[in-house]
mmCIF file of C-alpha atoms and ligand atoms in Angstrom:
data_model
loop_
_atom_site.group_PDB
_atom_site.id
_atom_site.type_symbol
_atom_site.label_atom_id
_atom_site.label_comp_id
_atom_site.label_asym_id
_atom_site.label_seq_id
_atom_site.Cartn_x
_atom_site.Cartn_y
_atom_site.Cartn_z
ATOM 1 C CA MET A 1 -0.640 16.751 -7.881
ATOM 2 C CA LYS A 2 1.984 16.521 -10.632
ATOM 3 C CA LEU A 3 5.476 15.882 -9.305
ATOM 4 C CA VAL A 4 7.777 18.538 -10.782
ATOM 5 C CA ALA A 5 11.083 17.247 -12.153
ATOM 6 C CA SER A 6 14.191 19.355 -12.703
ATOM 7 C CA VAL A 7 14.631 17.849 -16.196
ATOM 8 C CA GLU A 8 11.614 16.825 -18.299
ATOM 9 C CA VAL A 9 12.275 14.597 -21.325
ATOM 10 C CA PRO A 10 9.610 15.425 -23.986
ATOM 11 C CA ALA A 11 6.838 12.842 -24.407
ATOM 12 C CA THR A 12 7.635 10.224 -27.022
ATOM 13 C CA ALA A 13 6.419 6.960 -28.495
ATOM 14 C CA ARG A 14 9.955 5.538 -28.420
ATOM 15 C CA GLY A 15 11.041 2.750 -26.106
ATOM 16 C CA PHE A 16 14.339 1.980 -24.403
ATOM 17 C CA GLU A 17 15.896 0.362 -27.458
ATOM 18 C CA SER A 18 14.784 3.103 -29.847
ATOM 19 C CA GLY A 19 16.547 5.935 -28.030
ATOM 20 C CA LEU A 20 14.656 6.699 -24.836
ATOM 21 C CA LEU A 21 17.439 5.256 -22.676
ATOM 22 C CA LEU A 22 19.952 7.660 -24.255
ATOM 23 C CA ASP A 23 17.612 10.608 -23.585
ATOM 24 C CA LEU A 24 17.204 9.494 -19.983
ATOM 25 C CA VAL A 25 20.945 9.142 -19.455
ATOM 26 C CA ALA A 26 21.533 12.597 -20.999
ATOM 27 C CA ALA A 27 18.854 14.099 -18.737
ATOM 28 C CA LEU A 28 20.418 12.496 -15.660
ATOM 29 C CA ARG A 29 23.760 14.104 -16.563
ATOM 30 C CA GLN A 30 22.080 17.516 -16.309
ATOM 31 C CA CYS A 31 20.530 16.652 -12.978
ATOM 32 C CA PRO A 32 22.228 16.903 -9.551
ATOM 33 C CA GLU A 33 22.533 13.845 -7.277
ATOM 34 C CA GLY A 34 19.121 13.343 -5.669
ATOM 35 C CA GLY A 35 17.384 15.470 -8.334
ATOM 36 C CA LEU A 36 14.392 14.328 -10.386
ATOM 37 C CA VAL A 37 14.081 13.549 -14.100
ATOM 38 C CA ALA A 38 10.752 12.830 -15.825
ATOM 39 C CA VAL A 39 10.280 10.713 -18.959
ATOM 40 C CA THR A 40 6.968 10.150 -20.717
ATOM 41 C CA SER A 41 6.425 7.412 -23.274
ATOM 42 C CA SER A 42 3.533 5.488 -24.777
ATOM 43 C CA HIS A 43 5.805 2.549 -25.709
ATOM 44 C CA THR A 44 4.852 -0.711 -24.043
ATOM 45 C CA ASP A 45 8.386 -1.872 -23.157
ATOM 46 C CA VAL A 46 9.288 1.107 -20.998
ATOM 47 C CA ALA A 47 7.728 0.096 -17.648
ATOM 48 C CA GLU A 48 9.607 -3.190 -17.464
ATOM 49 C CA ASN A 49 12.898 -1.895 -18.883
ATOM 50 C CA LEU A 50 12.891 1.195 -16.697
ATOM 51 C CA ALA A 51 12.278 -0.870 -13.544
ATOM 52 C CA ARG A 52 15.143 -3.224 -14.469
ATOM 53 C CA TRP A 53 17.445 -0.328 -15.373
ATOM 54 C CA ALA A 54 16.663 1.470 -12.088
ATOM 55 C CA ARG A 55 17.491 -1.637 -10.093
ATOM 56 C CA PHE A 56 20.814 -2.164 -11.856
ATOM 57 C CA THR A 57 21.945 1.465 -11.792
ATOM 58 C CA GLY A 58 20.802 2.345 -8.283
ATOM 59 C CA ASN A 59 18.477 5.103 -9.474
ATOM 60 C CA THR A 60 14.958 5.245 -8.072
ATOM 61 C CA ILE A 61 11.561 5.353 -9.774
ATOM 62 C CA VAL A 62 9.649 7.747 -7.562
ATOM 63 C CA ARG A 63 6.272 7.781 -9.259
ATOM 64 C CA SER A 64 4.450 6.802 -12.467
ATOM 65 C CA THR A 65 1.301 8.497 -13.705
ATOM 66 C CA THR A 66 -0.884 8.171 -16.775
ATOM 67 C CA GLU A 67 -0.684 11.330 -18.868
ATOM 68 C CA GLU A 68 -1.903 12.442 -22.273
ATOM 69 C CA GLY A 69 1.246 11.297 -24.120
ATOM 70 C CA GLY A 70 1.574 7.963 -22.305
ATOM 71 C CA THR A 71 2.976 7.059 -18.896
ATOM 72 C CA ARG A 72 5.172 9.612 -17.123
ATOM 73 C CA TRP A 73 7.874 8.238 -14.841
ATOM 74 C CA VAL A 74 9.719 10.431 -12.380
ATOM 75 C CA VAL A 75 13.188 9.080 -11.612
ATOM 76 C CA ARG A 76 15.481 10.185 -8.794
ATOM 77 C CA ASN A 77 19.151 10.498 -9.724
ATOM 78 C CA GLY A 78 20.471 8.099 -7.118
ATOM 79 C CA PRO A 79 19.089 5.640 -4.602
ATOM 80 C CA ALA A 80 16.218 6.198 -2.225
ATOM 81 C CA PRO A 81 17.418 7.406 1.187
ATOM 82 C CA VAL A 82 18.806 4.373 3.048
ATOM 83 C CA GLU A 83 17.311 5.413 6.364
ATOM 84 C CA PRO A 84 13.535 5.466 6.074
ATOM 85 C CA ALA A 85 11.757 8.429 7.620
ATOM 86 C CA ARG A 86 9.685 5.983 9.680
ATOM 87 C CA PRO A 87 11.668 3.334 11.598
ATOM 88 C CA ILE A 88 11.109 -0.188 10.298
ATOM 89 C CA GLY A 89 8.750 -1.905 12.702
ATOM 90 C CA SER A 90 7.017 1.235 13.932
ATOM 91 C CA ARG A 91 3.996 0.284 11.831
ATOM 92 C CA LEU A 92 2.684 -3.246 12.201
ATOM 93 C CA TRP A 93 0.214 -4.739 9.719
ATOM 94 C CA LEU A 94 -1.883 -7.756 10.637
ATOM 95 C CA TYR A 95 -3.772 -9.657 7.944
ATOM 96 C CA SER A 96 -6.667 -10.894 10.083
ATOM 97 C CA ASN A 97 -7.998 -13.026 7.195
ATOM 98 C CA PHE A 98 -7.871 -13.237 3.420
ATOM 99 C CA ASP A 99 -11.501 -13.909 2.518
ATOM 100 C CA CYS A 100 -13.692 -10.968 1.599
ATOM 101 C CA ASN A 101 -17.332 -10.207 0.926
ATOM 102 C CA LEU A 102 -16.175 -8.384 -2.241
ATOM 103 C CA ALA A 103 -14.010 -9.427 -5.189
ATOM 104 C CA CYS A 104 -12.407 -6.203 -6.391
ATOM 105 C CA ALA A 105 -10.793 -6.274 -9.814
ATOM 106 C CA TYR A 106 -7.409 -5.009 -8.580
ATOM 107 C CA CYS A 107 -7.163 -6.671 -5.157
ATOM 108 C CA CYS A 108 -3.428 -6.896 -4.416
ATOM 109 C CA VAL A 109 -3.855 -10.021 -2.241
ATOM 110 C CA ARG A 110 -6.436 -11.819 -4.446
ATOM 111 C CA SER A 111 -9.212 -11.734 -1.837
ATOM 112 C CA SER A 112 -12.782 -12.737 -2.640
ATOM 113 C CA PRO A 113 -15.649 -14.691 -1.050
ATOM 114 C CA LYS A 114 -14.133 -17.862 -2.535
ATOM 115 C CA VAL A 115 -10.620 -17.752 -1.118
ATOM 116 C CA GLU A 116 -9.528 -19.659 1.956
ATOM 117 C CA ARG A 117 -9.860 -17.625 5.156
ATOM 118 C CA ARG A 118 -6.233 -18.048 6.368
ATOM 119 C CA ALA A 119 -7.159 -16.387 9.655
ATOM 120 C CA LEU A 120 -4.579 -15.004 12.020
ATOM 121 C CA ASP A 121 -5.261 -16.842 15.245
ATOM 122 C CA LEU A 122 -6.675 -14.620 18.037
ATOM 123 C CA THR A 123 -4.228 -16.039 20.571
ATOM 124 C CA LEU A 124 -1.331 -15.221 18.254
ATOM 125 C CA VAL A 125 -2.641 -11.680 17.790
ATOM 126 C CA GLN A 126 -2.853 -11.282 21.563
ATOM 127 C CA GLN A 127 0.743 -12.500 21.898
ATOM 128 C CA ILE A 128 1.897 -10.121 19.158
ATOM 129 C CA ALA A 129 0.065 -7.244 20.835
ATOM 130 C CA GLY A 130 1.651 -8.159 24.167
ATOM 131 C CA GLN A 131 5.137 -7.786 22.624
ATOM 132 C CA ALA A 132 4.412 -4.908 20.271
ATOM 133 C CA ARG A 133 5.191 -1.907 22.449
ATOM 134 C CA GLU A 134 8.527 -3.269 23.585
ATOM 135 C CA ALA A 135 9.375 -4.104 19.969
ATOM 136 C CA GLY A 136 8.899 -0.452 18.986
ATOM 137 C CA VAL A 137 5.467 -0.663 17.356
ATOM 138 C CA GLU A 138 3.721 2.716 17.364
ATOM 139 C CA ALA A 139 0.680 1.935 15.209
ATOM 140 C CA VAL A 140 -1.213 -1.221 14.250
ATOM 141 C CA TYR A 141 -3.226 -1.771 11.070
ATOM 142 C CA ILE A 142 -5.679 -4.679 10.852
ATOM 143 C CA THR A 143 -6.439 -5.549 7.260
ATOM 144 C CA GLY A 144 -7.514 -8.385 4.983
ATOM 145 C CA GLY A 145 -9.592 -9.568 3.168
ATOM 146 C CA GLU A 146 -12.445 -8.012 5.047
ATOM 147 C CA PRO A 147 -11.682 -8.020 8.797
ATOM 148 C CA PHE A 148 -15.376 -7.652 9.691
ATOM 149 C CA LEU A 149 -16.056 -11.146 8.351
ATOM 150 C CA ARG A 150 -14.476 -12.366 11.584
ATOM 151 C CA ALA A 151 -16.838 -12.807 14.511
ATOM 152 C CA ASP A 152 -14.003 -11.924 16.917
ATOM 153 C CA ILE A 153 -12.945 -8.700 15.200
ATOM 154 C CA ASP A 154 -13.727 -6.766 18.401
ATOM 155 C CA GLN A 155 -11.311 -8.962 20.377
ATOM 156 C CA LEU A 156 -8.600 -8.502 17.764
ATOM 157 C CA ALA A 157 -9.110 -4.739 17.818
ATOM 158 C CA ILE A 158 -9.173 -4.519 21.620
ATOM 159 C CA ALA A 159 -5.962 -6.568 21.914
ATOM 160 C CA CYS A 160 -4.152 -4.401 19.351
ATOM 161 C CA ALA A 161 -5.493 -1.133 20.762
ATOM 162 C CA GLY A 162 -3.979 -2.077 24.106
ATOM 163 C CA ALA A 163 -0.562 -1.950 22.431
ATOM 164 C CA ALA A 164 -0.880 1.016 20.065
ATOM 165 C CA PRO A 165 -3.437 3.132 18.185
ATOM 166 C CA THR A 166 -5.129 0.747 15.784
ATOM 167 C CA THR A 167 -6.742 1.249 12.397
ATOM 168 C CA ILE A 168 -9.006 -1.337 10.787
ATOM 169 C CA LEU A 169 -9.072 -1.282 6.977
ATOM 170 C CA THR A 170 -12.538 -2.219 5.734
ATOM 171 C CA ASN A 171 -14.874 -1.829 2.790
ATOM 172 C CA GLY A 172 -17.520 -0.608 5.251
ATOM 173 C CA ALA A 173 -20.289 -2.810 3.877
ATOM 174 C CA LEU A 174 -20.827 -5.003 6.953
ATOM 175 C CA PHE A 175 -21.636 -2.691 9.843
ATOM 176 C CA GLY A 176 -25.062 -4.155 10.727
ATOM 177 C CA GLY A 177 -26.328 -6.693 13.272
ATOM 178 C CA LYS A 178 -23.661 -8.532 15.273
ATOM 179 C CA ARG A 179 -20.882 -6.603 13.552
ATOM 180 C CA ARG A 180 -22.383 -3.352 14.777
ATOM 181 C CA GLU A 181 -22.382 -4.863 18.270
ATOM 182 C CA ALA A 182 -18.701 -5.731 17.786
ATOM 183 C CA LEU A 183 -18.044 -2.132 16.749
ATOM 184 C CA GLU A 184 -19.824 -0.919 19.892
ATOM 185 C CA ARG A 185 -17.297 -2.784 22.038
ATOM 186 C CA MET A 186 -14.225 -1.143 20.445
ATOM 187 C CA PRO A 187 -12.579 1.823 22.187
ATOM 188 C CA ARG A 188 -13.175 4.970 20.082
ATOM 189 C CA ASP A 189 -10.053 6.694 21.393
ATOM 190 C CA ARG A 190 -7.766 3.857 20.200
ATOM 191 C CA VAL A 191 -9.500 2.388 17.154
ATOM 192 C CA ALA A 192 -10.062 4.156 13.817
ATOM 193 C CA LEU A 193 -11.713 2.818 10.673
ATOM 194 C CA GLN A 194 -10.251 3.259 7.202
ATOM 195 C CA ILE A 195 -12.978 2.794 4.601
ATOM 196 C CA SER A 196 -12.334 2.382 0.873
ATOM 197 C CA LEU A 197 -13.968 4.866 -1.500
ATOM 198 C CA ASP A 198 -12.500 4.860 -4.996
ATOM 199 C CA SER A 199 -14.430 7.628 -6.750
ATOM 200 C CA PRO A 200 -16.544 10.713 -6.036
ATOM 201 C CA THR A 201 -19.541 9.114 -7.747
ATOM 202 C CA PRO A 202 -20.645 5.454 -7.764
ATOM 203 C CA ASP A 203 -19.610 4.585 -11.338
ATOM 204 C CA ARG A 204 -15.884 3.819 -11.091
ATOM 205 C CA HIS A 205 -16.016 2.424 -7.547
ATOM 206 C CA ASN A 206 -18.897 0.088 -8.423
ATOM 207 C CA LEU A 207 -17.247 -0.983 -11.673
ATOM 208 C CA LEU A 208 -14.098 -2.087 -9.822
ATOM 209 C CA ARG A 209 -15.666 -3.342 -6.592
ATOM 210 C CA GLY A 210 -19.155 -4.510 -7.504
ATOM 211 C CA ALA A 211 -22.640 -3.049 -7.955
ATOM 212 C CA GLY A 212 -23.925 -1.048 -4.995
ATOM 213 C CA THR A 213 -20.653 -1.089 -3.083
ATOM 214 C CA TRP A 214 -20.144 2.715 -3.268
ATOM 215 C CA GLU A 215 -23.530 3.260 -1.637
ATOM 216 C CA LYS A 216 -22.743 0.623 1.021
ATOM 217 C CA ALA A 217 -19.386 2.237 1.728
ATOM 218 C CA TRP A 218 -21.133 5.559 2.372
ATOM 219 C CA THR A 219 -23.648 3.850 4.667
ATOM 220 C CA GLY A 220 -20.689 2.380 6.560
ATOM 221 C CA ILE A 221 -18.978 5.780 6.778
ATOM 222 C CA ARG A 222 -22.122 7.348 8.265
ATOM 223 C CA VAL A 223 -22.661 4.497 10.745
ATOM 224 C CA ALA A 224 -19.039 4.646 11.915
ATOM 225 C CA ARG A 225 -19.152 8.420 12.334
ATOM 226 C CA GLU A 226 -22.440 8.272 14.246
ATOM 227 C CA MET A 227 -20.871 5.723 16.569
ATOM 228 C CA GLY A 228 -18.031 8.123 17.319
ATOM 229 C CA PHE A 229 -15.218 6.522 15.318
ATOM 230 C CA ARG A 230 -12.518 8.442 13.543
ATOM 231 C CA VAL A 231 -13.048 7.558 9.879
ATOM 232 C CA ARG A 232 -10.310 7.765 7.287
ATOM 233 C CA LEU A 233 -11.112 7.413 3.581
ATOM 234 C CA ALA A 234 -8.818 5.493 1.244
ATOM 235 C CA ALA A 235 -8.952 5.558 -2.554
ATOM 236 C CA THR A 236 -7.109 3.478 -5.116
ATOM 237 C CA VAL A 237 -6.722 5.248 -8.445
ATOM 238 C CA THR A 238 -5.174 4.769 -11.879
ATOM 239 C CA THR A 239 -4.565 8.274 -13.231
ATOM 240 C CA SER A 240 -3.546 11.741 -12.077
ATOM 241 C CA ARG A 241 -6.988 12.986 -13.173
ATOM 242 C CA GLU A 242 -8.737 10.523 -10.845
ATOM 243 C CA GLU A 243 -6.388 11.612 -8.078
ATOM 244 C CA GLU A 244 -7.270 15.289 -8.660
ATOM 245 C CA LEU A 245 -11.029 14.600 -8.743
ATOM 246 C CA LEU A 246 -10.875 12.634 -5.508
ATOM 247 C CA GLY A 247 -8.763 15.314 -3.853
ATOM 248 C CA ALA A 248 -11.399 17.928 -4.744
ATOM 249 C CA TYR A 249 -14.181 15.609 -3.560
ATOM 250 C CA PHE A 250 -12.503 14.961 -0.212
ATOM 251 C CA ASP A 251 -11.984 18.733 0.148
ATOM 252 C CA ALA A 252 -15.692 19.295 -0.493
ATOM 253 C CA GLU A 253 -16.579 16.590 2.033
ATOM 254 C CA GLY A 254 -14.362 18.261 4.639
ATOM 255 C CA ILE A 255 -11.981 15.274 4.974
ATOM 256 C CA ASP A 256 -8.777 16.332 6.753
ATOM 257 C CA ALA A 257 -5.441 15.626 5.043
ATOM 258 C CA GLU A 258 -4.484 13.048 7.684
ATOM 259 C CA ASP A 259 -7.796 11.241 7.167
ATOM 260 C CA ARG A 260 -7.408 10.600 3.457
ATOM 261 C CA VAL A 261 -5.200 8.200 1.526
ATOM 262 C CA ILE A 262 -5.024 8.274 -2.273
ATOM 263 C CA ARG A 263 -2.691 5.741 -3.829
ATOM 264 C CA ARG A 264 -2.104 4.018 -7.162
ATOM 265 C CA ILE A 265 -3.115 0.484 -8.043
ATOM 266 C CA ALA A 266 -0.185 -1.844 -7.420
ATOM 267 C CA LEU A 267 0.562 -4.440 -10.070
ATOM 268 C CA ARG A 268 0.149 -7.297 -7.590
ATOM 269 C CA GLY A 269 -2.475 -9.951 -6.977
ATOM 270 C CA LEU A 270 -5.429 -9.583 -9.340
ATOM 271 C CA ALA A 271 -4.377 -6.250 -10.849
ATOM 272 C CA THR A 272 -3.598 -6.330 -14.565
ATOM 273 C CA ASP A 273 -2.374 -2.739 -14.678
ATOM 274 C CA GLY A 274 -0.667 -0.526 -12.142
ATOM 275 C CA ILE A 275 2.689 0.235 -10.594
ATOM 276 C CA ALA A 276 5.076 -2.706 -10.609
ATOM 277 C CA LEU A 277 6.527 -3.066 -7.120
ATOM 278 C CA SER A 278 9.290 -5.300 -5.879
ATOM 279 C CA ARG A 279 10.980 -5.398 -2.462
ATOM 280 C CA ALA A 280 13.649 -3.082 -3.868
ATOM 281 C CA ASP A 281 10.995 -0.418 -4.437
ATOM 282 C CA LEU A 282 9.531 -0.456 -0.937
ATOM 283 C CA VAL A 283 10.778 0.353 2.533
ATOM 284 C CA PRO A 284 9.512 -2.596 4.595
ATOM 285 C CA GLU A 285 6.443 -2.331 6.800
ATOM 286 C CA ILE A 286 6.212 -5.423 9.002
ATOM 287 C CA THR A 287 3.224 -7.457 7.847
ATOM 288 C CA VAL A 288 2.055 -10.576 9.669
ATOM 289 C CA THR A 289 -0.209 -13.154 8.045
ATOM 290 C CA ALA A 290 -1.110 -16.711 8.955
ATOM 291 C CA ARG A 291 1.838 -17.809 6.785
ATOM 292 C CA GLY A 292 4.511 -15.614 8.311
ATOM 293 C CA VAL A 293 6.085 -12.182 8.192
ATOM 294 C CA TYR A 294 6.067 -10.284 4.915
ATOM 295 C CA TRP A 295 8.019 -7.292 3.626
ATOM 296 C CA HIS A 296 5.016 -5.050 3.000
ATOM 297 C CA PRO A 297 1.198 -5.328 3.032
ATOM 298 C CA VAL A 298 0.983 -4.824 -0.733
ATOM 299 C CA GLY A 299 2.671 -8.200 -1.372
ATOM 300 C CA ALA A 300 1.289 -10.195 1.553
ATOM 301 C CA ASP A 301 0.030 -12.967 -0.734
ATOM 302 C CA ASP A 302 3.253 -13.298 -2.722
ATOM 303 C CA ASP A 303 6.188 -15.592 -1.933
ATOM 304 C CA ASP A 304 8.788 -12.996 -2.990
ATOM 305 C CA PHE A 305 7.618 -10.775 -0.115
ATOM 306 C CA LEU A 306 7.785 -13.502 2.554
ATOM 307 C CA VAL A 307 10.737 -12.789 4.863
ATOM 308 C CA THR A 308 10.331 -15.365 7.652
ATOM 309 C CA LYS A 309 7.747 -17.866 8.838
ATOM 310 C CA ASP A 310 8.645 -17.144 12.456
ATOM 311 C CA VAL A 311 6.348 -14.461 13.845
ATOM 312 C CA LEU A 312 7.417 -14.625 17.481
ATOM 313 C CA PRO A 313 9.235 -13.203 19.244
ATOM 314 C CA LEU A 314 8.027 -10.091 17.419
ATOM 315 C CA ALA A 315 11.224 -8.108 18.071
ATOM 316 C CA ARG A 316 13.259 -10.848 16.385
ATOM 317 C CA ALA A 317 10.897 -10.928 13.393
ATOM 318 C CA ILE A 318 11.220 -7.142 13.020
ATOM 319 C CA ASP A 319 14.988 -7.416 13.278
ATOM 320 C CA THR A 320 15.020 -10.099 10.572
ATOM 321 C CA VAL A 321 13.173 -7.768 8.204
ATOM 322 C CA ARG A 322 15.445 -4.863 9.140
ATOM 323 C CA ARG A 323 18.579 -6.913 8.419
ATOM 324 C CA ALA A 324 17.125 -8.151 5.118
ATOM 325 C CA TYR A 325 16.468 -4.543 4.127
ATOM 326 C CA GLN A 326 20.012 -3.478 4.976
ATOM 327 C CA ALA A 327 21.489 -6.455 3.094
ATOM 328 C CA GLU A 328 19.390 -5.711 0.009
ATOM 329 C CA ARG A 329 20.413 -2.031 0.059
ATOM 330 C CA VAL A 330 24.077 -3.023 0.183
ATOM 331 C CA HIS A 331 23.509 -5.400 -2.744
ATOM 332 C CA ALA A 332 21.748 -2.682 -4.791
ATOM 333 C CA ASP A 333 24.557 -0.213 -4.085
ATOM 334 C CA ALA A 334 27.146 -2.821 -5.153
ATOM 335 C CA LEU A 335 25.305 -3.407 -8.433
ATOM 336 C CA ALA A 336 25.139 0.340 -9.024
ATOM 337 C CA GLU A 337 28.931 0.450 -8.616
ATOM 338 C CA VAL A 338 29.558 -2.083 -11.372
ATOM 339 C CA PHE A 339 26.795 -1.095 -13.793
ATOM 340 C CA HIS A 340 26.948 2.628 -14.453
ATOM 341 C CA CYS A 341 24.695 3.912 -17.210
ATOM 342 C CA ALA A 342 25.129 7.540 -16.349
HETATM 343 S S1 SF4 B 401 -9.535 -4.758 -2.284
HETATM 344 FE FE1 SF4 B 401 -10.263 -4.971 -0.173
HETATM 345 S S2 SF4 B 401 -12.494 -5.062 -0.351
HETATM 346 FE FE2 SF4 B 401 -11.666 -5.510 -2.377
HETATM 347 S S3 SF4 B 401 -11.472 -7.752 -2.505
HETATM 348 FE FE3 SF4 B 401 -9.480 -6.954 -1.783
HETATM 349 S S4 SF4 B 401 -9.645 -7.042 0.429
HETATM 350 FE FE4 SF4 B 401 -11.755 -7.183 -0.358
#
């Protein structure tokens, strides 16, 4: 759905240095604090310049979408709310492993069958789960890579489910044989499965994820449902049109709003196009990998998102991320003070 802005700058081919910045500044002057301004441009320099400008001025890029006249950015006049709606640490992400049976073109953590497993040790996961409730964790997400490549995925899921409702993110292609037996052992009231489905028909999904993967995902969805699991569907899209088509498809399939996730490709990992995201753009969601604690799952393979190598005690790791977030907000506000553009 198109995000409505209070001031819409007409679509242009100009970039920042050929006048778009002046238009944006003028639009922000007409816009109340916290209000939204939209700019659309087909010029190639805008994405990078706008992100840099937003960081320096303390304004916030809320969304970017591909439109007829180029890319449309919606910018909030002012910073993102300092206090996130969801307390930092309430959602805990665990990267069980980084290898994957697929090699998707846009994978934000560069997973594929060829990458090193970098498994999160089962004992460590059990220790994390044992400390999670006291540390304020309300939901756990097991992701990868493909978590079902691990023979002990049932033990990981059972340990996490003992601490909080747990969702496993999967491509759904591996629910046969021993993995089906592992699924059988997971508690249905505490474990949900989030399966990736990128398009209403096989073409786009298979182009990005590999031949036959759309059909396999649907087989996985049916198997999981038959076994009594709550199944959420997650799509990664590039344009507003794809978002609309998937929304209509999920409606037709009877997928509840809370069981669908449609998000944009992040310009991280293997992606060559998408939304550029830095720590400044994201409220942290504690993400544990074999290498340490990261700012957010979308950058869990990138050094700039690594916050600390110390995972335990979990409460201290969460506090470290929380303090880093507060310090970075203060820094951004200070920069906004000395670098006014509007
Ligand atoms: S996007 Fe998911 S399924 Fe695709 S390679 Fe990455 S981890 Fe594997």
